[in-house]
Tab-separated table of C-alpha atoms and ligand atoms in Angstrom:
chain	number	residue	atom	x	y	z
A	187	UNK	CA	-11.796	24.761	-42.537
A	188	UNK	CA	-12.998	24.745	-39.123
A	189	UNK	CA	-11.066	23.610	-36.026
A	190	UNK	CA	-12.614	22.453	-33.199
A	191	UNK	CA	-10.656	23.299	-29.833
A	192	UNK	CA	-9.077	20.123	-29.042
A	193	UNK	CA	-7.548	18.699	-25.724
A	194	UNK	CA	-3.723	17.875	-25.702
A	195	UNK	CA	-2.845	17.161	-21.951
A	196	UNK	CA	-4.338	14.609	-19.792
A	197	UNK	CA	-6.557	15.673	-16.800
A	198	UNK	CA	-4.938	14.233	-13.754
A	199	UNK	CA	-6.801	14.633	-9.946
A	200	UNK	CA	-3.844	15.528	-7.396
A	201	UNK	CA	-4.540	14.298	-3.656
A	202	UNK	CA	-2.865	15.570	-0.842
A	203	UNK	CA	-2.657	13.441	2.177
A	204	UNK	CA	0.636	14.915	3.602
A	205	UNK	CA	3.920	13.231	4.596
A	206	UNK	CA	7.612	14.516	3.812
A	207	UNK	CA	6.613	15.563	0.575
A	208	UNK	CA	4.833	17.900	2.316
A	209	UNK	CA	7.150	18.417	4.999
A	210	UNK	CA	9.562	21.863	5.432
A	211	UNK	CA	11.504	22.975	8.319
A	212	UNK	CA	15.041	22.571	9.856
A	213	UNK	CA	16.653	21.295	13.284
A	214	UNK	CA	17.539	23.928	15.595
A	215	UNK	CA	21.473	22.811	15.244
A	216	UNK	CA	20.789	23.862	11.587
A	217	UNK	CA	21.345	20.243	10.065
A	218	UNK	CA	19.105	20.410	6.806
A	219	UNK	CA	16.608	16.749	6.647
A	220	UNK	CA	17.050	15.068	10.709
A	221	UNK	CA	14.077	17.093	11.982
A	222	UNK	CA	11.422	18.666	9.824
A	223	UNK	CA	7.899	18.779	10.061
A	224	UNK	CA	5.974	15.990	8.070
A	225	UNK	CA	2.163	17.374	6.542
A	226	UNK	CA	2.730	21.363	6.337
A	227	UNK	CA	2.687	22.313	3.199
A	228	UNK	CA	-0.213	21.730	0.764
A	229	UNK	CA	-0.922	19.819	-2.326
A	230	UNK	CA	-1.385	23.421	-3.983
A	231	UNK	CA	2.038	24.834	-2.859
A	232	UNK	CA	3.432	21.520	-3.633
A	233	UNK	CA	2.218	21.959	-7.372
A	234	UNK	CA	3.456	25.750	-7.516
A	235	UNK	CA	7.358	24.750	-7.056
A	236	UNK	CA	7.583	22.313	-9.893
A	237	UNK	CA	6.473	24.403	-12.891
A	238	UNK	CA	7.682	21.559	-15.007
A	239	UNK	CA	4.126	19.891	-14.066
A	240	UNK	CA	2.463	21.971	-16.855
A	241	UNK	CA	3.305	20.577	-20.043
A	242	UNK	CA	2.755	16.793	-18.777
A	243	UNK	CA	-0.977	17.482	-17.546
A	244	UNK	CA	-4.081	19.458	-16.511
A	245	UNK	CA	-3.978	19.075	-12.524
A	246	UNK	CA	-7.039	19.416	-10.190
A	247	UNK	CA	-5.944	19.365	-6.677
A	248	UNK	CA	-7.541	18.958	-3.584
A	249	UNK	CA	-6.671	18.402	0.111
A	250	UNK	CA	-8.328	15.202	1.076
A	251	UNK	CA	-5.916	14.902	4.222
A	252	UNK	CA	-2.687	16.710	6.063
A	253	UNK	CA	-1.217	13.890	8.337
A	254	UNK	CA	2.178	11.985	9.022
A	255	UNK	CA	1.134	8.813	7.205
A	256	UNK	CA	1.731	6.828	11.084
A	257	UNK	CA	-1.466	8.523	11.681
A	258	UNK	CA	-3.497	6.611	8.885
A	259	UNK	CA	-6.227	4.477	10.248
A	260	UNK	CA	-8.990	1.820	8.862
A	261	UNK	CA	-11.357	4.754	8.867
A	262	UNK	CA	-8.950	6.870	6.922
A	263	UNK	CA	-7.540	4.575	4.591
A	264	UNK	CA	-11.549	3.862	3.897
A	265	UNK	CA	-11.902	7.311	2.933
A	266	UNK	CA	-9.055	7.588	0.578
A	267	UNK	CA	-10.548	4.616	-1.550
A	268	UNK	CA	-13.758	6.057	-1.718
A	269	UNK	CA	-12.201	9.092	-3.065
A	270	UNK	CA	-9.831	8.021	-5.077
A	271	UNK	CA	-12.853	5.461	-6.543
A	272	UNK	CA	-14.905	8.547	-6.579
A	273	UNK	CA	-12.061	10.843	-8.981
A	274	UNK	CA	-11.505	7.927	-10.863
A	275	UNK	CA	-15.187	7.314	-11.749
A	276	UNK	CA	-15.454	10.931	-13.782
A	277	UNK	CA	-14.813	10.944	-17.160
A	278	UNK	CA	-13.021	14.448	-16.828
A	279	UNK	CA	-10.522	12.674	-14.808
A	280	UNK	CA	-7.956	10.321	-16.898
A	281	UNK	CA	-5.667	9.545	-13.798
A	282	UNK	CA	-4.759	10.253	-10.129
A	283	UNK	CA	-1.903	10.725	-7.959
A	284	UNK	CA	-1.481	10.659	-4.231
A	285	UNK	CA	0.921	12.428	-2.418
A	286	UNK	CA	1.431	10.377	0.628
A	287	UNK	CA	4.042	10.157	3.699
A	288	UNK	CA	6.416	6.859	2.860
A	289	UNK	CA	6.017	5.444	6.173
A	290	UNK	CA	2.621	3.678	5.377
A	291	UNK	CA	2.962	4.131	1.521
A	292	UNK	CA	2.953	0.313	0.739
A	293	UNK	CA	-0.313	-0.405	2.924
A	294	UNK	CA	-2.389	2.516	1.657
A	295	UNK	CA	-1.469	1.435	-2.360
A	296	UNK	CA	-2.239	-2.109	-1.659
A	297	UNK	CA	-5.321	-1.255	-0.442
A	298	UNK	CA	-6.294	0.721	-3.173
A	299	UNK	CA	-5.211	-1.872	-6.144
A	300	UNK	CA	-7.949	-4.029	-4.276
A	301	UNK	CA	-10.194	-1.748	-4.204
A	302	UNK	CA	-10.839	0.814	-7.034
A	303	UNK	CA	-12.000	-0.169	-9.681
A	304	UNK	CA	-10.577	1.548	-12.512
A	305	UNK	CA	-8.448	0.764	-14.815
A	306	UNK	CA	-7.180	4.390	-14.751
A	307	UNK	CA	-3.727	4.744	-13.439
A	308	UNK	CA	-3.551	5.450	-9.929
A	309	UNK	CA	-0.244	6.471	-8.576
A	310	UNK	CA	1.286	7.021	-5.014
A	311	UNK	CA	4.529	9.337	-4.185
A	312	UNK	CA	5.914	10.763	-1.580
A	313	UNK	CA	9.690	11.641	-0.542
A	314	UNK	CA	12.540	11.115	1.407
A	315	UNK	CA	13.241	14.305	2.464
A	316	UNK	CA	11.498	17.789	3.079
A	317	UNK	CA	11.223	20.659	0.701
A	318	UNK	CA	13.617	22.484	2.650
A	319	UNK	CA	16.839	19.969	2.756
A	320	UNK	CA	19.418	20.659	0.293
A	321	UNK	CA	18.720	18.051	-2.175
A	322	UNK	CA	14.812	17.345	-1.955
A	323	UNK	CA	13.466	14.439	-3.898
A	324	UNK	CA	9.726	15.199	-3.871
A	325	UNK	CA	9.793	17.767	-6.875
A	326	UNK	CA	11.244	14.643	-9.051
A	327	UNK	CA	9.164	12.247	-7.522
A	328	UNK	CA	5.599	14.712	-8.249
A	329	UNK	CA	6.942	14.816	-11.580
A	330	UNK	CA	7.308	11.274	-12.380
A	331	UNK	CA	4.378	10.320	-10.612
A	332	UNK	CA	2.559	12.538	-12.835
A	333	UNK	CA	4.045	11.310	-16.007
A	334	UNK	CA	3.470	7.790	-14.963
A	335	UNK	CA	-0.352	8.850	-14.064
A	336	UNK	CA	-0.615	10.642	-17.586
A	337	UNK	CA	0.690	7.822	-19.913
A	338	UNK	CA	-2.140	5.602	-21.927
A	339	UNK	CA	0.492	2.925	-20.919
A	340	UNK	CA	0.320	3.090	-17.457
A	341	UNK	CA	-3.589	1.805	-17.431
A	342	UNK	CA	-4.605	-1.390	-16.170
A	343	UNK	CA	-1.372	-2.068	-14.461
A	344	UNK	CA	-2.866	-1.664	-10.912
A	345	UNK	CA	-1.700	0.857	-8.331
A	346	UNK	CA	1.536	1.887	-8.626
A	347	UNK	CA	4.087	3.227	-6.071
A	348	UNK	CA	6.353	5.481	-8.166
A	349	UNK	CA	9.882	7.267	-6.117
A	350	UNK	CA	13.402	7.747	-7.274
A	351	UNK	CA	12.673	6.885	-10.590
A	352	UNK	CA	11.280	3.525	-10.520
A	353	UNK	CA	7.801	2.295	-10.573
A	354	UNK	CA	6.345	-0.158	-8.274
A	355	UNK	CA	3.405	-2.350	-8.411
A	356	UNK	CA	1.463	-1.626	-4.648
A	357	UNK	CA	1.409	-5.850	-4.664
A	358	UNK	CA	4.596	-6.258	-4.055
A	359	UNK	CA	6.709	-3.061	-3.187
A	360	UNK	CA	7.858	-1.957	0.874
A	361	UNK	CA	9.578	0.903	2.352
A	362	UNK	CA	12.788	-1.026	2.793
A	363	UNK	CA	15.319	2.000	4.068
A	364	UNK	CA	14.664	4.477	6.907
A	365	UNK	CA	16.759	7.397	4.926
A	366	UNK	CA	18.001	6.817	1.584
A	367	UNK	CA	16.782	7.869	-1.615
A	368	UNK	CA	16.088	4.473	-2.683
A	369	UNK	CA	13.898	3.303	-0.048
A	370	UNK	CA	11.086	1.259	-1.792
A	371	UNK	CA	12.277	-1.983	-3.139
A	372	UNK	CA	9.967	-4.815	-4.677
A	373	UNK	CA	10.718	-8.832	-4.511
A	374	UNK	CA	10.806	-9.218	-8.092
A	375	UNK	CA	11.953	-5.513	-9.052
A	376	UNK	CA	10.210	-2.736	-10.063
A	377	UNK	CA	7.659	-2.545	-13.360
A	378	UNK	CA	9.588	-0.546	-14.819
A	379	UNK	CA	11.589	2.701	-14.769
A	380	UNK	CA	10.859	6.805	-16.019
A	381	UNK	CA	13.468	8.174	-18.171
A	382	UNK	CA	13.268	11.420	-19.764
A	383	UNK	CA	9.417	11.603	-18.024
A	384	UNK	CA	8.224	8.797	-19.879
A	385	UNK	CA	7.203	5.356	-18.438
A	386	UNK	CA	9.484	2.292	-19.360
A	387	UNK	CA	7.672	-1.048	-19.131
A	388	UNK	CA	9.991	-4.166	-17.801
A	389	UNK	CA	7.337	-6.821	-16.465
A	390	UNK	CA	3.611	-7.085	-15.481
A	391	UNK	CA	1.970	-8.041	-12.746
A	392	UNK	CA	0.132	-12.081	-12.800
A	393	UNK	CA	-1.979	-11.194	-9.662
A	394	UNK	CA	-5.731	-9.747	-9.686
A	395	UNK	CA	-6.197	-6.131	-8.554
A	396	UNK	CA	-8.494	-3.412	-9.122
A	397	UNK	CA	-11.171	-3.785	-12.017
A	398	UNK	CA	-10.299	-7.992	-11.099
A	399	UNK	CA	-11.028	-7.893	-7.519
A	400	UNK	CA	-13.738	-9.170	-5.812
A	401	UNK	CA	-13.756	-6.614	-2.892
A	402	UNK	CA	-16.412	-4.616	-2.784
A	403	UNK	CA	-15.996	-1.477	-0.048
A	404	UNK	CA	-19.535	0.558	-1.225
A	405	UNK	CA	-21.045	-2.737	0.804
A	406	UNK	CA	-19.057	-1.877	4.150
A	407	UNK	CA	-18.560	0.573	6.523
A	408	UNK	CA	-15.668	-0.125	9.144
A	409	UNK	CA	-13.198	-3.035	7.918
A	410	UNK	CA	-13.049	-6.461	10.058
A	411	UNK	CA	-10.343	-5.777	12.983
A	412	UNK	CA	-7.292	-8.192	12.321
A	413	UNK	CA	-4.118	-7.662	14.389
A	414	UNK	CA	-0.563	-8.461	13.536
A	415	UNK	CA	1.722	-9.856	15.919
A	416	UNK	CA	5.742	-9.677	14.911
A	417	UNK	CA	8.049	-12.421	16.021
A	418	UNK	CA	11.224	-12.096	18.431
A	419	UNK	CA	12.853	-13.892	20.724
A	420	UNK	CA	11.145	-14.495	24.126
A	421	UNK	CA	7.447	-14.126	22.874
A	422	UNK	CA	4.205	-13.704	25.178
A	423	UNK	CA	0.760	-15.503	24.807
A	424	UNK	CA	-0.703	-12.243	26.200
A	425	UNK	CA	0.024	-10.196	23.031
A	426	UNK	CA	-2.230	-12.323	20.713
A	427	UNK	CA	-5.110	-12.666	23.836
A	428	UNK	CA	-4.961	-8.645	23.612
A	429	UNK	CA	-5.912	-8.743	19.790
A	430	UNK	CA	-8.450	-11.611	20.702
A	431	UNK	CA	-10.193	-9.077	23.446
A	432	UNK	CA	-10.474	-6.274	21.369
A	433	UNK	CA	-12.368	-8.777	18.923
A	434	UNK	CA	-9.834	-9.267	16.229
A	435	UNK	CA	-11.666	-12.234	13.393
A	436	UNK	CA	-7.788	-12.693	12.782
A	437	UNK	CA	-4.579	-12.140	13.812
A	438	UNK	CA	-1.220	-12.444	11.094
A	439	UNK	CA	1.695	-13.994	13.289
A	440	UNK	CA	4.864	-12.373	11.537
A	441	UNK	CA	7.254	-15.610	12.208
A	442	UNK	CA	10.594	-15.924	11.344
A	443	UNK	CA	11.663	-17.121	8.447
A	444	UNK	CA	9.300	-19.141	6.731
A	445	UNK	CA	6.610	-18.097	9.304
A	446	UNK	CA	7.806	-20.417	11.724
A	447	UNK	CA	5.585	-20.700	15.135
A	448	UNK	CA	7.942	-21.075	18.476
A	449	UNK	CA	7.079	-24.646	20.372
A	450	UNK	CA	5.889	-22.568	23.502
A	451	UNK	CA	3.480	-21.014	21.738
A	452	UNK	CA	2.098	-23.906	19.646
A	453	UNK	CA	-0.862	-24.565	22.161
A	454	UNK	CA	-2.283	-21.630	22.711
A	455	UNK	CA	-2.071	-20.711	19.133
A	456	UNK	CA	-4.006	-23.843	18.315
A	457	UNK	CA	-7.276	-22.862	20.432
A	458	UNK	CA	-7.466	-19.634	18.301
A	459	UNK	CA	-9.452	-21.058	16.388
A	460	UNK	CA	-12.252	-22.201	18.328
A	461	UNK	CA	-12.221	-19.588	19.731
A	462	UNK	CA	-13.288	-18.193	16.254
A	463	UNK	CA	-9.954	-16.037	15.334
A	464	UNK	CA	-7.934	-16.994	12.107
A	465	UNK	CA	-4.341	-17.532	12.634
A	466	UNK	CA	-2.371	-16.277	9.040
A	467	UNK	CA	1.154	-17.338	9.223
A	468	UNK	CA	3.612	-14.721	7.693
A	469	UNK	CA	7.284	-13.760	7.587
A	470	UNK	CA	8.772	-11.149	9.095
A	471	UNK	CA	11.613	-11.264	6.651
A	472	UNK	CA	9.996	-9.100	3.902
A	473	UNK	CA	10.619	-11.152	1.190
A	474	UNK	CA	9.405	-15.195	-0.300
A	475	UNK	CA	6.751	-17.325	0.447
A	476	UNK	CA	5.468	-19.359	3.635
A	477	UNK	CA	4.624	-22.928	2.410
A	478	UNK	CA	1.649	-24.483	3.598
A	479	UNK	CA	2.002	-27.489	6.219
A	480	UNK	CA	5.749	-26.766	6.237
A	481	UNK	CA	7.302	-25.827	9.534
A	482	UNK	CA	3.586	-26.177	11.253
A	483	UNK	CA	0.146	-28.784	10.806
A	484	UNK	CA	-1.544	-25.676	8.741
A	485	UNK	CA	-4.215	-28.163	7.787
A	486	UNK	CA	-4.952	-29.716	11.050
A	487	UNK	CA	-4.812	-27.115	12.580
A	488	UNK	CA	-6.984	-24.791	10.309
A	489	UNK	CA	-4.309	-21.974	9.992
A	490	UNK	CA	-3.564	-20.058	6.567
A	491	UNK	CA	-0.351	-18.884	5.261
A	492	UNK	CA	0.377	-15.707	3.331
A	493	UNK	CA	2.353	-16.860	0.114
A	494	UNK	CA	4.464	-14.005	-0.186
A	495	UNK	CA	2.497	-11.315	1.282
A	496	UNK	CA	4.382	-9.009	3.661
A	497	UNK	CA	2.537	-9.070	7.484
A	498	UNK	CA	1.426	-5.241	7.114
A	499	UNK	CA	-0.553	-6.176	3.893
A	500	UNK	CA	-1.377	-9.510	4.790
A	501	UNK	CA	-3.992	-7.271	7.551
A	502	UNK	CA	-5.136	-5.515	4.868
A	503	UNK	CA	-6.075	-8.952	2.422
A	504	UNK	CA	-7.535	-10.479	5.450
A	505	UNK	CA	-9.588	-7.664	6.564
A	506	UNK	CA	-11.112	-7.281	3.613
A	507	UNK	CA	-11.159	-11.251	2.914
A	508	UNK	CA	-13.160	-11.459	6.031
A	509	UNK	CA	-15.615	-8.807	5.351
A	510	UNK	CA	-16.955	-11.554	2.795
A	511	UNK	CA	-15.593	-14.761	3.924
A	512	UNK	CA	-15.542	-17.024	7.190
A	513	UNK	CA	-13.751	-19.756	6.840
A	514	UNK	CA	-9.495	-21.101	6.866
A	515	UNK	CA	-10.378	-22.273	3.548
A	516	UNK	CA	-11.572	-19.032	1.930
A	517	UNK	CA	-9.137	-16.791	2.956
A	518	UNK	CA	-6.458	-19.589	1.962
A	519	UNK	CA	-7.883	-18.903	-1.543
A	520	UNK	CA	-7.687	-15.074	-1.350
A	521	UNK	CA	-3.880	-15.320	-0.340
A	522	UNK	CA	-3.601	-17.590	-3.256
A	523	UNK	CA	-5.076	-15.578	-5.488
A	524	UNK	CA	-4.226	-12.039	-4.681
B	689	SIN	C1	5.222	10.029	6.782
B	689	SIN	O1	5.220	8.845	6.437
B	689	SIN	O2	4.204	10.725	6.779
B	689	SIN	C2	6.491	10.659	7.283
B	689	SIN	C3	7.710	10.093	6.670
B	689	SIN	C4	7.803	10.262	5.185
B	689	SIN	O3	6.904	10.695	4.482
B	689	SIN	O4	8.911	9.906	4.671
């Protein structure tokens, strides 16, 4: 009898983009994790200190960035999807994982579950703290993040945001902590959990995202420019005129609570729109829905409200919203729908 050589471990594509995970290096009072350097060390090295890696998958790595995730632009974020889309779209490739910097996390995973279409699992991880402080979590998180990229289970779940153990859908989960371990939080709670490497499925997500979505980035090149404006106390008309000069088609006003618009503001907020920019009421709170024509005339005065998306990836659903859609009542829909 013959046997034919046979593949036993998935083929996973490894993207480095940089971020603490990456990071190494200590203060000069000696203190272990207050000041490192973010986007040092690479995806390879990265790889080499968790030898644990090589009975969960086949990895191919490459470099696609080395930058503090603050530095992540439009043009950027563009050219992660592409890749990402790209890896996904070989058949030698069964999954992907990005190693990414926390700090923008959230916005670059949302904007991937819109936009690439696979049904392949496509993970983001990152870490709290550098290689180099005492207890570093980014071996762990690699790890899981490649288990969770390497299970048949983990397909057509979306993106999925996966650090200290849990696993996020990239709808719903923020960085919610500026140091602990347990930083990301969702809403609703995680998907699920890894224990003992292995994915554990608690819910699923009711939204549309990647092989479901509608938005189609081969058929752009720069994303529409929409600006986000948070709420506080003693706001200024000027900051919203400075998105409208630079030529923002919209601009998300973070309000309080349930996206509430302050009285002073009220009239020059309503000329926006004849003026041709979208106004796309959100909440700075991080968490529940803004209800149409509560708290403000959303109808009269051709506004749109987020549901329950947070401001930072209420930009991203409106930019690409807009790069097919014009009108209040279109990009009403998307927020309804996505
Ligand atoms: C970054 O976001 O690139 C730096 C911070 C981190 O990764 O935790």
């Amino acid at each position: 009898m013959t046997t034919s050589p046979s593949r036993t471990l998935p083929r996973i594509a490894l993207v480095g983009t940089g971020g603490t995970i990456a990071g190494a290096g200590t203060a000069s009072n000696g203190l272990p994790s207050a000041a490192y350097q973010a986007a040092v060390v690479s995806a390879s090295d990265l790889i080499s200190h968790v030898p644990q890696l090589a009975r969960l998958a086949e990895l191919q790595v490459e470099q696609l960035l080395q930058i503090d995730s603050a530095d992540f632009t439009d043009d950027k974020l563009l050219r992660l999807a592409r890749q990402v889309a790209a890896l996904c779209a070989r058949d030698e490739v069964d999954g992907v994982v990005v190693t990414h910097g926390t700090d923008t996390m959230e916005e670059s995973a949302y904007f991937l579950h819109l936009t690439v279409k696979s049904p392949k699992p496509v993970v983001l991880t990152g870490a709290m703290r550098p290689g180099t402080a005492l207890a570093a979590d980014g071996p762990a998180n690699l790890l899981h993040a490649v288990a969770v990229a390497s299970h048949p289970g983990s397909s057509g779940r979306g993106v999925l945001v996966v650090m200290n153990e849990e696993i996020h859908s990239a709808r719903d989960v923020a960085k919610v902590h500026a140091m602990r371990l347990d930083a990301f939080a969702s809403p609703h709670g995680p998907l699920g959990l890894v224990a003992e490497e292995t994915p554990r499925w608690y819910r699923a997500l009711t939204r549309p995202h990647t092989t479901q979505s509608e938005f189609d980035i081969t058929a752009i090149d720069t994303l529409p420019l929409v600006g986000v404006v948070s709420s506080h106390g003693n706001m200024r008309q000027e900051i919203y005129e400075a998105w409208v000069a630079l030529g923002a088609r919209a601009i998300v006003h973070a309000g309080f609570g349930g996206g509430t618009v302050p009285a002073y503001l009220a009239d020059y907020l309503s000329m926006l729109r004849a003026r041709g920019v979208l106004l796309v009421r959100a909440s700075r709170t991080g968490a529940g829905p803004v209800i149409r024509n509560a708290n403000a005339d959303d109808d009269a005065q051709g506004w749109v409200v987020t549901d329950d998306q947070n401001p930072p990836r209420a930009r991203l659903l409106a930019a690409l919203a807009l790069a097919h859609h014009d009108s209040p009542e279109a990009l009403q829909q998307v927020f309804w729908r996505y």
